Amino acid sequence: MDPFSAEGELVNIHTAFVQGQYTSVINDFETSSFSESNKIPIQVLQYRAHCALGSYDEVISQISDKDAKKSPDLAAVKLFASYLKKPSDKAVSEAELLAESQGDNLSVQLLCGTILARAEKQEQAVQLLAKHQGSLDAVALIVQIHLSQNRTDLALKEAKSARSFAQDALLVNLAESWIGVRQGGDNYQKSFYVFEELAQGPSSASATSLVAQAVSELHMGRTEEAETALNQALTLEPENSTAIANKLVLDTIIGRPVEETRAKLQSVAKEHEILVDIAAKREAFQTAMAKYSPKFEA
Amino acid sequence: MSTSSSSPMLTKFESKSSRAKGIAFHPKRPWILVSLHSSTIQLWDYRMGTLIDRFEEHDGPVRGIDFHKTQPLFVSGGDDYKIKVWSYQTRRCLFTLNGHLDYVRTVFFHHELPWIISASDDQTIRIWNWQNRSLICTMTGHNHYAMCAQFHPTEDLVVSASLDQSVRVWDISGLRKKHSAPTSMSFEDQMARANQQQADMFGNTDAVVKFVLEGHDRGVNWVAFHPKLPLIVSGGDDRLVKLWRMSETKAWEVDTCRGHFQNVSACLFHPHQDLILSVGEDKTIRVWDLNKRTPVQSFKRENDRFWVIAAHPEINLFAAGHDNGVMVFKLERERPASAIHQNQLFFINKEKHVRSYDFQKNIESPSMLSLKKVGSAWVPPRTISYNPAERAILVTSPADGGIYEYINLPKDASGAVEPSNTLRGSGTAAVFVARNRFAVFNQGNQQIDIKDLSNSTTKTIKPPHGTTDMVFGGPGCLLLIAPTMVYLYDIQQKKQLAELSVAGVKYVVWSGDGLHAALLSKHNVTIVNKSLEQISTLHETIRIKSAAWDDAGVLLYSTLNHIKYTLMNGDSGIVRTLDQTVYLVRVKGRSVYCLDRAAKPKVLTIDPTEYRFKLALVKRHYDEMLNIIKTSSLVGQSIISYLQKKGYPEIALQFVQDPQTRFELAIECGNLDVAVEMAKELDRPKLWQRLGSEALAHGNHQIVEMTYQKLRNFDKLSFLYLATGDQEKLQRMAKIAEHRGDMTSRFQNALYLNDVQGRIEMLKEVDQYPMAYLTAKAHGLEEECEAILEASGLTEEDVTLPSLGRPAAPPKALVPTYKTNWPTRATGMSSFEKALMAEGGDEAVAPDANGEEDLLAEEEAGDGFVDEAEDDDDAAAGWDMGEDAVAEVEDDFVNVESAEIGAGSSEADLWTRNSPLAADHAAAGSFDTAMNLLSRQVGAVNFKPLEDRFMEIYSGSRTFLPANPGMPPLVNYVRRTVNETDSRKILPLISRDVESVQANEFNNGKNAMKQNKLEDGVVSFQKALHLLMVNAVPSQSQVNEAQATVQQAAQYVLAMSIELERRKMVGGSADLSSFPEDVKKRSLELSAYFTIPGMDPQHQTLALFSAMNFANKNKQLGSALGFANSLIERGTNAKFKENAKKVKAIAERSPTDAIDVEFDTFGEFDICAASYTPIYAGEASVVCAFCKVKYHKRYNATVCRVCNVCAIGAPCSGLRLTV
């Protein structure tokens, strides 16, 4: 039986993970209460939750090299954590190796896939992930990779095929909503409903889904509602960089001074993509500007 | 006859047939019906000269014919006693009215009632209702053949003519009453009618004889009413045309026109002019003056007796039928003589009055002169030439063999006065050639006289032989026109400069710049330059009437029914259709000014898009083309095929929607991406084939591969893989060949793959053991050889082998070509396309990455194949083929598919394509193009101040959606078109709309003004300016609002900067006595200038108040008085006004300034925003294209001091704020 299926042992912890309730994943589930065969997946999920919360060092130190050698899952987790801590070419090539040797392992697929995708090797990542055996996590990751490459068509195809075997699974809904925010039009509202349901349910609320809700509202031009949701997210996780980044966008849109938010973002995530991107764009602006030679004096 | 002129007849159409007895004009279309003695009825288009139809149902001659005014009907009456009603639409006789007992002579429709009147040799006149097809009235009384009977055009009267020598007028009001709706006749009416109208001898009250006109002493052949006056004209066998007048109670003979020397067959009144026309068996058409009853004109035919004449009801056209057919003719030229000078058109109208028309004001002047006395009364002047220096005109008239007259125009138009002192002479053509000279050409003695303004000859020129006309030929030159040549003649040098062989030139039209001329002949337009070198020529099947030049150098010309254009390169097309002929005189923008046949100025609106576009294309003005494409709906097959023909398929591609055409165009311009897209849409083998060969030519093997796959061109595909070195796919081809059971293909693929084993297997499969053995042997596969020998039951000794060479392996591809396409130079985007991209104009083609789906996968999984494959399985059961292979292959495919993903284009890229707004480009992060746009639209050069705005827009249009943990958030693009999903219409959200700018920065600026924090104010307003410069608004009205805000903000910046400048000089001190003289003067001036920029009244009040106090304190009482007055007049603050009154009281005692400052309270001026000095009205200045602030000329091209972004005076197209 699939341990992730509705009756399986892992369903609750997995759902919590998907909903972004990482603290709950770490604290509310005791590894010992699960059957032996599920120990590893639980561990992996918990480690991943740690990673999601940014405690990379904890993960790295907890997994000994011996464990890593023994279990490809743990090896992948360790690699994952160290890559997220500090992206390096070495980690990427290790991930490639691991993918080659243990390509059938789901954790390897997911974690190495993520590393590859982050390292601009999206095609490899998709190839690796395509080996999955009906894993929605893999599907969701594939969808995201397609979207990040602006291939909404492929993402849609992927989500559709997933829906055909997983029906109304949470991840499928989420994946479709991610696509929806990209597609726009009526799909904004549809996506909003999914995110809102998650974000506003007391048992499912998390900063991640609140931010997602806010983003969908931003796209529909509902700035006030978006702000409420973002503030909720920031109360839950004051240092959620994505939330702060979106706050920055929101402030810009409504014409509010952005310096404070920007400083805050800088303090939590110096390398956040919005900051990197904006810095790059400023440079681009300077280059573009340099083509003109204004004359100030007559 | 001696007085009548015998100018040549203006024949428009002639037909040859048997004797024409009846004629009818169609009231709207250029058609005439002709009924012939031969029993045929013909329908002609006299404009095109074509026979449209023939109607042959009558037995014997058809004499009467008439069109219905509104219905598609006509009626005919013939010698078969029958009246037939026809439909020319269905081309059938609808029904026949029987009743007459002898020949039917004439038939006519009633103008409003459904009636037909007929006259017959049975001595009766009958009225029929053609709706219920019944005879409603028989009018008896004539006692010989009734030859003609007609309804009165407005009243209930009928007039008839008979061989009994009488003309009768009948009252048919009774008939109308009887046949109108019963309710309309009250009892009283009935009584009145019964009492009033005496019945005729048969008790018939429907039609009663009103008058019997006797005067002809032979039979009367024709009679007609005047269209408006109570007049009747009749003609008879006594060779006379008689004019009759009638009143309510009586009718009498007015006069007789004598001149025909044979029977008069028919006669009628001219529909518009006081003329009578008659035709007779003496083979003449005669025109008579209605008022004087004197002959005006006569036209004679050699051999043909005339039988009938008809007039067109609207236009100046007549038709006469004779023994051998019909002729359609005009009595006079209709082309109004006209001349243009600058914005004035001088023309001669139908009353022969000279008038002018102002193109700009669109006003026609009252008559200025009457030219009644020039030439004969009935001949309109042919040409007019205008001399602006003398305000004189030269008029020529063909009357009396050609005359000209030199007339001074009165100073102002005060009605049709007779010209006082005119100079005249004889000549065919006359034209001004200089301020004080004109040329007169005399065709008779072939001589050109150059005359001074006193009409004395100063020079005589002998024109080339055979010259027929002379027109203006550019300064100091004449164009002399001969039947087959045109000569350019220099008057000074008395020599011919050039000649050009053009036949039949009738008119010459010079372009506005005098560089080109169009020579118009009947069917040709020849464009020449001023040295008479031919530039282009074109032929028209329809008569060319007139032409005029567009400012851009496009010739517009009119034919009988179209306005067309032609470019210098000979490209031409239709601009619009005309329902009536007009004579073009000028083209200005969308307006074509012309004179119609009644010599009334008219303005027609045209759509110049098409020729402007073509012109832009020819001149390669891509910006203009772009503009046209975007602002107009220029589509249609013609423009596409035009572009294609001219070799611009890539531009045509922008217009086309139809996939087939798009495909063709894409192939033509080598745009494979579009071609692939279209081919996918259409999915036809032919197209794939063409795409394949085109792609092959491009070396784009990926597309080639796809087309081969589509076409199932396995062999080619294999070879392609071999060539590109794609071993993996080649393997699959081998497998596919195996499934297909195609042995040749298998062999081929095995060869390509150098797969010896495969080849041997295949040969064994087809029982070619010897070949298999040979192959095995050649490759040294001894075991295999053994096996084969065993299988065929032979031993090595049984086989004799030919000598074997070394086995050859197919060459390997050196380069892994298959991995990517050949790198090609970026497709030669035309500058047009580039412009299009930059402007984000048209739909941009977003090509999918090619070769997306692996078509072979489908191929293999295809139903047809499964069956085949199974068959193969059975057949080849012995050969280890297995199903694993298939599964493997399928697995393979998944991988192949995923291997072929590539990045798509982001939504931000769409924005730049979808929008010409700088803001949208900034949002897309395409700062380069955004700046480019701004620099083109408002001349922006200094972008530094816009940096924050750009970044703000950029970062305000992207959100971050957290998705999978560990992955960076998904970037999504915020749209302002929230409900739009069409990728061509998606646009980014631009933060800070106009409203928010007004509410914040703009308002803050004003508050700063109020609080006297001018530095802050300047910053605020400049911020507002920058926000608005890079922005997007939804509607035009908002654009206007934004622009108003921009200008206001700019004025505030200007005002505040002036005041700040002053404070910089003198600080806060109000007393200037301690400062040097120049500082005093300057600061006083600045304080005065502070009041000039257009601020809100309350802020202007502040400026005035401070200026007044400043002036007052520094003994500038004159200036102070001025400010005080303005304050009192315009001030918004009561306290200030009080103050002002006090100052005024003091200042008025000695209103003089201690220091003379450059400030005029009453003068109109602007302040230069760089030097803070006045720019007086009329003084040259330059403007910032964005904020519209003025500068002195010397600041041209420097950065605007107000917005700090744009170059002053830069040429630009204006800011775009809405898509």
CSV table of C-alpha atoms in Angstrom, one decimal, chain B residues 263-583:
chain,number,residue,atom,x,y,z
B,263,ASN,CA,-41.7,66.7,-90.3
B,264,VAL,CA,-40.9,67.2,-86.6
B,265,SER,CA,-40.8,63.8,-85.0
B,266,ALA,CA,-40.4,64.8,-81.3
B,267,CYS,CA,-39.7,67.8,-79.1
B,268,LEU,CA,-39.1,68.5,-75.4
B,269,PHE,CA,-38.2,71.1,-72.9
B,270,HIS,CA,-34.7,71.1,-71.4
B,271,PRO,CA,-35.0,69.8,-67.9
B,272,HIS,CA,-33.0,72.7,-66.3
B,273,GLN,CA,-32.4,75.4,-68.9
B,274,ASP,CA,-34.7,77.6,-70.9
B,275,LEU,CA,-34.3,75.6,-74.0
B,276,ILE,CA,-36.4,73.5,-76.3
B,277,LEU,CA,-35.0,70.5,-78.2
B,278,SER,CA,-36.6,69.1,-81.3
B,279,VAL,CA,-35.7,66.4,-83.8
B,280,GLY,CA,-37.1,65.8,-87.2
B,281,GLU,CA,-37.0,63.8,-90.4
B,282,ASP,CA,-34.8,66.6,-91.8
B,283,LYS,CA,-32.0,64.7,-90.0
B,284,THR,CA,-31.4,67.6,-87.6
B,285,ILE,CA,-31.5,68.1,-83.9
B,286,ARG,CA,-32.4,71.7,-83.1
B,287,VAL,CA,-32.0,73.6,-79.9
B,288,TRP,CA,-34.2,76.7,-79.4
B,289,ASP,CA,-34.2,79.5,-76.9
B,290,LEU,CA,-37.4,79.1,-74.9
B,291,ASN,CA,-37.7,82.8,-74.2
B,292,LYS,CA,-36.8,84.2,-77.6
B,293,ARG,CA,-37.9,81.2,-79.6
B,294,THR,CA,-34.7,81.6,-81.7
B,295,PRO,CA,-32.5,78.8,-82.8
B,296,VAL,CA,-29.5,78.2,-80.5
B,297,GLN,CA,-27.8,75.2,-82.0
B,298,SER,CA,-28.4,72.6,-84.6
B,299,PHE,CA,-26.7,69.4,-85.3
B,300,LYS,CA,-27.2,67.6,-88.6
B,301,ARG,CA,-26.7,63.9,-89.4
B,302,GLU,CA,-25.8,63.0,-92.9
B,303,ASN,CA,-28.2,60.2,-93.6
B,304,ASP,CA,-30.4,59.4,-90.7
B,305,ARG,CA,-33.8,60.9,-90.0
B,306,PHE,CA,-34.5,61.4,-86.3
B,307,TRP,CA,-37.5,59.8,-84.8
B,308,VAL,CA,-37.4,60.5,-81.1
B,309,ILE,CA,-35.6,62.5,-78.4
B,310,ALA,CA,-35.4,62.0,-74.7
B,311,ALA,CA,-33.8,63.9,-71.9
B,312,HIS,CA,-32.2,62.6,-68.8
B,313,PRO,CA,-34.2,63.8,-65.8
B,314,GLU,CA,-31.2,64.8,-63.7
B,315,ILE,CA,-28.1,65.3,-65.6
B,316,ASN,CA,-27.2,67.2,-68.8
B,317,LEU,CA,-27.7,64.3,-71.2
B,318,PHE,CA,-30.0,63.7,-74.1
B,319,ALA,CA,-30.6,60.8,-76.4
B,320,ALA,CA,-32.0,60.9,-80.0
B,321,GLY,CA,-33.1,57.9,-82.0
B,322,HIS,CA,-32.6,57.8,-85.8
B,323,ASP,CA,-32.7,55.5,-88.7
B,324,ASN,CA,-29.5,53.7,-87.7
B,325,GLY,CA,-29.5,53.7,-84.0
B,326,VAL,CA,-29.2,56.0,-81.0
B,327,MET,CA,-26.9,58.8,-79.9
B,328,VAL,CA,-26.4,60.1,-76.4
B,329,PHE,CA,-25.1,63.6,-76.2
B,330,LYS,CA,-24.6,66.7,-74.1
B,331,LEU,CA,-25.5,70.2,-75.0
B,332,GLU,CA,-22.6,71.8,-73.3
B,333,ARG,CA,-19.4,71.0,-71.5
B,334,GLU,CA,-19.9,70.5,-67.8
B,335,ARG,CA,-16.4,70.8,-66.6
B,336,PRO,CA,-16.4,74.1,-64.7
B,337,ALA,CA,-13.4,76.2,-65.6
B,338,SER,CA,-11.4,76.7,-62.4
B,339,ALA,CA,-8.0,77.9,-61.2
B,340,ILE,CA,-6.3,77.6,-57.9
B,341,HIS,CA,-4.1,80.1,-56.1
B,342,GLN,CA,-2.9,79.1,-52.7
B,343,ASN,CA,-6.0,78.4,-50.6
B,344,GLN,CA,-8.4,79.9,-53.1
B,345,LEU,CA,-10.2,78.3,-55.9
B,346,PHE,CA,-11.6,80.5,-58.6
B,347,PHE,CA,-14.3,78.9,-60.7
B,348,ILE,CA,-17.1,79.7,-63.1
B,349,ASN,CA,-20.5,78.4,-62.2
B,350,LYS,CA,-23.5,77.4,-64.3
B,351,GLU,CA,-24.8,80.9,-64.3
B,352,LYS,CA,-21.4,81.9,-65.7
B,353,HIS,CA,-20.6,83.8,-62.6
B,354,VAL,CA,-17.0,83.8,-61.2
B,355,ARG,CA,-16.8,82.7,-57.7
B,356,SER,CA,-14.1,81.8,-55.3
B,357,TYR,CA,-13.9,79.2,-52.7
B,358,ASP,CA,-11.7,79.1,-49.6
B,359,PHE,CA,-10.3,75.7,-48.9
B,360,GLN,CA,-9.4,76.5,-45.3
B,361,LYS,CA,-12.5,78.1,-44.2
B,362,ASN,CA,-14.6,76.0,-46.5
B,363,ILE,CA,-16.6,79.0,-47.6
B,364,GLU,CA,-17.9,79.8,-51.1
B,365,SER,CA,-17.9,83.4,-51.9
B,366,PRO,CA,-20.8,85.2,-53.5
B,367,SER,CA,-20.5,85.8,-57.2
B,368,MET,CA,-17.9,88.3,-58.1
B,369,LEU,CA,-18.4,88.7,-61.8
B,370,SER,CA,-20.9,87.8,-64.4
B,371,LEU,CA,-19.4,86.4,-67.6
B,372,LYS,CA,-22.8,86.3,-69.5
B,373,LYS,CA,-21.3,88.5,-72.2
B,374,VAL,CA,-18.3,86.3,-72.7
B,375,GLY,CA,-18.8,84.2,-75.8
B,376,SER,CA,-22.3,83.2,-76.6
B,377,ALA,CA,-25.0,82.9,-73.9
B,378,TRP,CA,-25.2,79.1,-74.1
B,379,VAL,CA,-21.6,78.3,-74.3
B,380,PRO,CA,-19.8,78.1,-70.9
B,381,PRO,CA,-16.2,79.3,-70.7
B,382,ARG,CA,-13.6,76.7,-71.1
B,383,THR,CA,-10.7,77.8,-69.0
B,384,ILE,CA,-9.8,80.4,-66.4
B,385,SER,CA,-6.3,81.5,-65.4
B,386,TYR,CA,-5.7,83.6,-62.4
B,387,ASN,CA,-3.1,86.2,-61.8
B,388,PRO,CA,-2.7,87.0,-58.1
B,389,ALA,CA,-0.5,90.0,-58.6
B,390,GLU,CA,-3.1,91.8,-60.6
B,391,ARG,CA,-6.1,90.0,-59.2
B,392,ALA,CA,-7.1,89.4,-62.7
B,393,ILE,CA,-8.4,86.4,-64.7
B,394,LEU,CA,-8.1,85.2,-68.2
B,395,VAL,CA,-11.1,83.4,-69.5
B,396,THR,CA,-11.4,81.5,-72.7
B,397,SER,CA,-14.5,80.3,-74.4
B,398,PRO,CA,-14.9,78.1,-77.4
B,399,ALA,CA,-17.6,80.4,-78.8
B,400,ASP,CA,-17.0,82.1,-82.1
B,401,GLY,CA,-14.0,79.9,-82.9
B,402,GLY,CA,-12.3,80.7,-79.6
B,403,ILE,CA,-12.1,83.9,-77.7
B,404,TYR,CA,-10.3,85.1,-74.6
B,405,GLU,CA,-11.0,87.9,-72.2
B,406,TYR,CA,-8.8,89.6,-69.6
B,407,ILE,CA,-10.8,90.8,-66.7
B,408,ASN,CA,-9.9,92.4,-63.4
B,409,LEU,CA,-11.7,90.9,-60.4
B,410,PRO,CA,-13.5,93.3,-58.1
B,411,LYS,CA,-11.9,93.8,-54.7
B,412,ASP,CA,-14.7,92.1,-52.9
B,413,ALA,CA,-17.4,89.9,-54.1
B,414,SER,CA,-20.5,91.9,-54.2
B,415,GLY,CA,-22.7,90.0,-56.6
B,416,ALA,CA,-22.7,89.2,-60.2
B,417,VAL,CA,-21.6,92.5,-61.7
B,418,GLU,CA,-20.8,92.9,-65.3
B,419,PRO,CA,-17.1,93.4,-65.7
B,420,SER,CA,-16.2,97.0,-66.6
B,421,ASN,CA,-13.0,97.1,-68.5
B,422,THR,CA,-12.2,93.9,-70.2
B,423,LEU,CA,-9.6,93.2,-72.9
B,424,ARG,CA,-10.4,90.5,-75.4
B,425,GLY,CA,-9.2,88.8,-78.5
B,426,SER,CA,-9.5,85.6,-80.3
B,427,GLY,CA,-7.6,82.6,-79.3
B,428,THR,CA,-8.0,79.0,-78.5
B,429,ALA,CA,-6.1,79.1,-75.2
B,430,ALA,CA,-4.8,81.8,-73.0
B,431,VAL,CA,-2.8,81.5,-69.8
B,432,PHE,CA,-0.8,83.8,-67.6
B,433,VAL,CA,2.9,83.1,-67.9
B,434,ALA,CA,4.2,85.9,-65.6
B,435,ARG,CA,2.9,88.7,-63.4
B,436,ASN,CA,2.5,90.9,-66.4
B,437,ARG,CA,2.4,88.6,-69.3
B,438,PHE,CA,0.0,86.1,-70.7
B,439,ALA,CA,0.2,83.8,-73.7
B,440,VAL,CA,-2.6,83.4,-76.2
B,441,PHE,CA,-2.6,80.5,-78.6
B,442,ASN,CA,-4.5,80.6,-81.8
B,443,GLN,CA,-5.1,77.3,-83.4
B,444,GLY,CA,-6.3,78.7,-86.6
B,445,ASN,CA,-3.1,80.5,-87.5
B,446,GLN,CA,-0.9,78.3,-85.3
B,447,GLN,CA,0.6,81.2,-83.4
B,448,ILE,CA,1.3,82.0,-79.8
B,449,ASP,CA,1.3,85.7,-78.8
B,450,ILE,CA,2.8,86.8,-75.6
B,451,LYS,CA,0.9,89.8,-74.5
B,452,ASP,CA,1.3,92.4,-71.8
B,453,LEU,CA,-1.5,93.5,-69.6
B,454,SER,CA,-2.7,96.1,-72.0
B,455,ASN,CA,-3.3,93.3,-74.5
B,456,SER,CA,-0.6,94.3,-76.9
B,457,THR,CA,1.6,91.6,-78.3
B,458,THR,CA,5.2,91.7,-77.1
B,459,LYS,CA,6.4,88.5,-78.7
B,460,THR,CA,5.2,85.9,-81.2
B,461,ILE,CA,6.1,82.3,-81.1
B,462,LYS,CA,5.5,79.7,-83.7
B,463,PRO,CA,4.5,76.5,-82.0
B,464,PRO,CA,5.3,73.1,-83.3
B,465,HIS,CA,3.1,72.1,-86.1
B,466,GLY,CA,-0.2,70.6,-85.2
B,467,THR,CA,-0.5,72.1,-81.8
B,468,THR,CA,-4.0,72.0,-80.5
B,469,ASP,CA,-3.7,73.4,-77.0
B,470,MET,CA,-1.5,75.3,-74.7
B,471,VAL,CA,-1.2,75.2,-71.0
B,472,PHE,CA,1.0,76.5,-68.2
B,473,GLY,CA,4.3,74.7,-68.3
B,474,GLY,CA,6.1,75.8,-65.1
B,475,PRO,CA,7.6,79.3,-64.6
B,476,GLY,CA,8.5,80.9,-68.0
B,477,CYS,CA,7.4,77.8,-69.9
B,478,LEU,CA,4.4,76.5,-71.8
B,479,LEU,CA,3.3,73.1,-72.5
B,480,LEU,CA,2.1,72.8,-76.0
B,481,ILE,CA,-0.2,69.9,-76.8
B,482,ALA,CA,-0.4,68.2,-80.1
B,483,PRO,CA,-2.5,65.1,-80.9
B,484,THR,CA,0.3,62.7,-80.3
B,485,MET,CA,3.0,64.9,-78.6
B,486,VAL,CA,3.5,67.3,-75.8
B,487,TYR,CA,6.2,69.9,-76.0
B,488,LEU,CA,7.8,71.9,-73.3
B,489,TYR,CA,8.6,75.4,-74.6
B,490,ASP,CA,10.7,78.1,-73.0
B,491,ILE,CA,9.3,81.5,-73.7
B,492,GLN,CA,12.4,83.5,-73.0
B,493,GLN,CA,14.7,81.4,-75.0
B,494,LYS,CA,12.0,80.9,-77.6
B,495,LYS,CA,12.9,77.3,-77.9
B,496,GLN,CA,11.6,73.9,-77.3
B,497,LEU,CA,13.2,72.3,-74.3
B,498,ALA,CA,11.8,68.8,-74.4
B,499,GLU,CA,9.1,66.8,-76.1
B,500,LEU,CA,7.3,63.7,-75.1
B,501,SER,CA,5.2,61.4,-77.1
B,502,VAL,CA,1.8,61.2,-75.4
B,503,ALA,CA,-1.4,60.9,-77.3
B,504,GLY,CA,-4.5,62.9,-76.8
B,505,VAL,CA,-3.6,64.9,-73.7
B,506,LYS,CA,-6.5,67.0,-72.7
B,507,TYR,CA,-5.6,68.4,-69.3
B,508,VAL,CA,-2.5,69.0,-67.4
B,509,VAL,CA,-2.4,69.2,-63.6
B,510,TRP,CA,0.7,70.5,-61.8
B,511,SER,CA,1.7,69.4,-58.4
B,512,GLY,CA,1.7,71.9,-55.6
B,513,ASP,CA,5.5,72.1,-55.5
B,514,GLY,CA,5.6,72.5,-59.3
B,515,LEU,CA,8.0,69.6,-59.7
B,516,HIS,CA,5.6,67.2,-61.4
B,517,ALA,CA,2.7,67.3,-63.7
B,518,ALA,CA,0.0,64.8,-64.7
B,519,LEU,CA,-1.0,64.8,-68.3
B,520,LEU,CA,-4.5,63.5,-68.6
B,521,SER,CA,-5.9,62.1,-71.7
B,522,LYS,CA,-9.1,60.3,-72.2
B,523,HIS,CA,-7.9,56.9,-70.9
B,524,ASN,CA,-4.3,57.6,-69.8
B,525,VAL,CA,-2.5,59.4,-67.0
B,526,THR,CA,1.1,60.2,-67.7
B,527,ILE,CA,3.2,61.7,-64.9
B,528,VAL,CA,6.1,63.8,-65.9
B,529,ASN,CA,8.6,65.9,-64.1
B,530,LYS,CA,9.1,69.5,-64.8
B,531,SER,CA,11.5,68.8,-67.6
B,532,LEU,CA,8.9,66.7,-69.3
B,533,GLU,CA,10.5,63.4,-68.6
B,534,GLN,CA,8.0,60.6,-68.2
B,535,ILE,CA,7.9,59.1,-64.7
B,536,SER,CA,5.0,56.8,-65.0
B,537,THR,CA,2.0,56.2,-67.0
B,538,LEU,CA,-1.2,54.3,-66.5
B,539,HIS,CA,-4.2,53.3,-68.5
B,540,GLU,CA,-7.8,53.4,-67.4
B,541,THR,CA,-10.7,51.8,-69.3
B,542,ILE,CA,-13.1,54.3,-68.0
B,543,ARG,CA,-12.8,57.9,-68.9
B,544,ILE,CA,-10.5,60.0,-66.8
B,545,LYS,CA,-12.1,63.2,-65.8
B,546,SER,CA,-9.7,65.2,-63.6
B,547,ALA,CA,-6.8,64.9,-61.2
B,548,ALA,CA,-5.3,66.7,-58.2
B,549,TRP,CA,-2.1,66.2,-56.3
B,550,ASP,CA,-1.9,65.2,-52.7
B,551,ASP,CA,0.7,67.1,-50.7
B,552,ALA,CA,2.8,64.0,-50.4
B,553,GLY,CA,3.1,63.6,-54.1
B,554,VAL,CA,0.3,61.2,-54.8
B,555,LEU,CA,-1.9,61.9,-57.7
B,556,LEU,CA,-5.5,61.5,-57.2
B,557,TYR,CA,-7.6,61.3,-60.2
B,558,SER,CA,-11.3,60.9,-60.9
B,559,THR,CA,-12.9,58.8,-63.6
B,560,LEU,CA,-16.5,58.8,-64.3
B,561,ASN,CA,-17.3,56.8,-61.3
B,562,HIS,CA,-14.2,56.5,-59.1
B,563,ILE,CA,-11.6,58.5,-57.3
B,564,LYS,CA,-8.3,56.7,-57.7
B,565,TYR,CA,-4.7,57.3,-56.8
B,566,THR,CA,-1.4,56.7,-58.4
B,567,LEU,CA,2.0,56.9,-56.9
B,568,MET,CA,5.0,58.1,-58.9
B,569,ASN,CA,6.1,54.5,-59.4
B,570,GLY,CA,2.8,53.7,-61.2
B,571,ASP,CA,1.1,51.9,-58.4
B,572,SER,CA,-2.5,52.8,-58.3
B,573,GLY,CA,-5.7,51.8,-56.7
B,574,ILE,CA,-9.2,53.0,-55.9
B,575,VAL,CA,-9.8,55.5,-53.2
B,576,ARG,CA,-13.6,55.6,-53.4
B,577,THR,CA,-16.5,55.3,-55.7
B,578,LEU,CA,-18.5,58.3,-57.0
B,579,ASP,CA,-22.1,58.4,-57.6
B,580,GLN,CA,-21.7,61.3,-59.8
B,581,THR,CA,-18.9,62.8,-61.8
B,582,VAL,CA,-16.8,65.4,-60.1
B,583,TYR,CA,-13.8,67.4,-61.0
